Coordinates of C-alpha atoms in Angstrom, one line a residue:
Y249 CA -28.5 28.3 26.4
Q250 CA -29.6 31.7 27.5
K251 CA -30.7 30.3 30.9
N252 CA -27.3 28.8 31.6
K253 CA -25.1 31.2 29.7
E254 CA -23.0 32.2 32.6
K255 CA -22.6 28.6 33.9
I256 CA -21.6 27.4 30.5
A257 CA -19.1 30.3 30.0
K258 CA -17.5 29.6 33.4
K259 CA -17.2 25.8 32.6
N260 CA -15.7 26.6 29.2
K261 CA -13.2 29.0 30.8
I262 CA -12.0 26.3 33.2
T263 CA -11.8 23.7 30.4
R264 CA -9.9 26.0 28.1
A265 CA -7.3 26.8 30.8
T266 CA -6.2 23.1 31.1
P267 CA -2.8 22.1 29.6
E268 CA -4.5 19.3 27.7
F269 CA -6.9 21.6 26.0
K270 CA -4.2 24.1 25.2
A271 CA -2.0 21.4 23.7
K272 CA -4.9 20.1 21.5
A273 CA -5.7 23.7 20.4
K274 CA -2.1 24.3 19.5
V275 CA -1.9 21.1 17.4
Y276 CA -5.1 22.0 15.6
S277 CA -4.1 25.7 14.9
D278 CA -0.6 24.6 13.7
K279 CA -2.2 22.1 11.4
W280 CA -4.8 24.6 10.1
R281 CA -2.1 27.2 9.6
E282 CA 0.1 24.8 7.6
E283 CA -2.8 23.6 5.4
N284 CA -4.0 27.2 4.7
K285 CA -0.6 28.9 4.4
E286 CA -0.9 29.7 0.7
N287 CA -4.4 31.1 0.9
S288 CA -3.5 33.2 4.0
Q289 CA -0.5 34.7 2.2
K290 CA -2.6 35.5 -0.9
Y291 CA -5.3 37.1 1.3
R292 CA -2.8 39.3 3.1
E293 CA -0.9 40.3 0.0
G294 CA -4.1 41.5 -1.6
R295 CA -5.0 43.6 1.4
R296 CA -1.5 44.8 2.4
D297 CA -2.5 48.6 2.4
E298 CA -5.7 47.9 4.3
F299 CA -3.7 45.8 6.9
N300 CA -1.0 48.5 7.3
A301 CA -3.6 51.2 7.8
Q302 CA -5.4 49.2 10.3
Q303 CA -2.2 48.4 12.2
K304 CA -1.1 52.0 12.2
K305 CA -4.5 53.0 13.6
S306 CA -4.3 50.3 16.3
D307 CA -0.7 51.4 17.2
Y308 CA -1.8 55.0 17.5
I309 CA -4.7 54.1 19.8
R310 CA -2.5 52.0 22.0
K311 CA 0.2 54.8 22.2
N312 CA -2.5 57.4 23.0
K313 CA -3.9 55.2 25.8
I314 CA -0.5 54.6 27.4
L315 CA 0.8 58.1 27.1
T316 CA -2.5 59.4 28.6
Y317 CA -2.2 57.0 31.5
Y318 CA 1.3 58.2 32.3
S319 CA 0.5 61.9 31.9
K320 CA -0.8 64.2 34.7
N321 CA -4.1 64.9 32.9
N322 CA -6.7 63.0 30.9
F323 CA -4.9 63.6 27.6
P324 CA -1.3 62.9 26.6
E325 CA 1.1 65.6 27.5
C326 CA 4.7 66.0 28.7
V327 CA 4.8 66.0 32.5
C328 CA 7.8 68.3 32.4
C329 CA 7.0 71.2 29.9
G330 CA 3.4 70.5 29.1
E331 CA 3.8 69.8 25.4
K332 CA 0.6 68.4 24.0
S333 CA 0.2 69.7 20.5
N334 CA 0.9 66.4 18.7
L335 CA 1.3 62.8 19.8
I336 CA 4.3 62.3 17.6
F337 CA 6.3 64.7 19.8
L338 CA 5.7 62.6 22.9
T339 CA 7.4 59.4 24.2
L340 CA 7.5 57.1 27.2
D341 CA 10.3 57.7 29.7
H342 CA 11.7 55.3 32.3
I343 CA 11.7 57.5 35.4
E344 CA 14.8 55.7 36.9
G345 CA 16.5 55.2 33.5
R346 CA 16.6 52.1 31.3
K347 CA 19.3 50.5 33.5
N348 CA 16.8 49.8 36.3
V349 CA 14.0 48.4 34.3
T350 CA 11.7 45.4 35.3
H351 CA 11.0 44.4 31.7
E352 CA 13.4 43.0 29.1
K353 CA 15.9 45.6 28.0
R354 CA 15.3 44.9 24.4
L355 CA 11.7 46.1 24.6
G356 CA 10.9 49.5 22.9
G357 CA 8.1 51.1 21.0
N358 CA 5.1 48.9 20.3
S359 CA 6.5 45.9 22.0
L360 CA 7.0 48.0 25.2
Y361 CA 3.5 49.3 24.9
T362 CA 2.2 45.7 24.6
W363 CA 4.2 44.7 27.7
I364 CA 2.9 47.7 29.7
T365 CA -0.7 46.8 28.8
K366 CA -0.3 43.1 29.6
N367 CA 1.3 44.0 33.0
N368 CA -1.5 46.4 34.0
F369 CA 0.4 49.7 33.6
P370 CA 3.2 49.3 36.1
S371 CA 4.8 52.3 37.8
G372 CA 8.2 53.7 36.8
F373 CA 7.2 55.4 33.6
Q374 CA 6.2 59.0 32.6
T375 CA 5.2 60.8 29.4
L376 CA 7.8 63.2 28.2
C377 CA 8.3 65.1 24.9
H378 CA 11.4 64.0 22.9
N379 CA 13.2 67.2 23.9
C380 CA 12.8 66.7 27.6
N381 CA 13.5 63.0 27.3
S382 CA 16.7 63.6 25.4
A383 CA 17.9 66.3 27.8
K384 CA 17.1 64.1 30.8
S385 CA 19.2 61.2 29.3
D386 CA 22.1 63.6 28.5
S387 CA 22.3 65.4 31.8
E388 CA 20.1 63.6 34.3
M389 CA 17.7 66.5 34.5
C390 CA 15.6 68.4 31.9
P391 CA 16.4 72.1 31.5
H392 CA 12.8 72.9 32.7
Q393 CA 13.6 71.2 36.0
R394 CA 17.0 72.9 36.4
R395 CA 15.3 76.3 35.9
L396 CA 12.9 75.5 38.7
K397 CA 15.7 74.7 41.2

């Protein structure tokens, strides 16, 4: 196996990409899910707090990664006023407004972060603090930008 590891991996990747393989895998996973539904529910219920904590951590890491990408520096900060004291103060802003988006308009929060990651961090977004984002949406321009003009 070790000698042909790359060759086998390449062949498996091609095989798993076929519609026939995907259809069989879906049938199998649906059947397994149905057969193990009760056990899965019991497992999740017994670990609800653990699951929620893990999900919260995962969401925080994803948000940090995306807000860092759309900031000017290697850490998340508002591109307008420079706010960087806490991630909870920061949000993602559509530079041209939500009316001109390339994604589904219903996306927001974690679903938007997932879409951005899957689409290789498209342009059209920036990191702003909630104050600058709100001011921008109310009057087209943040007070920090008006002061500079």
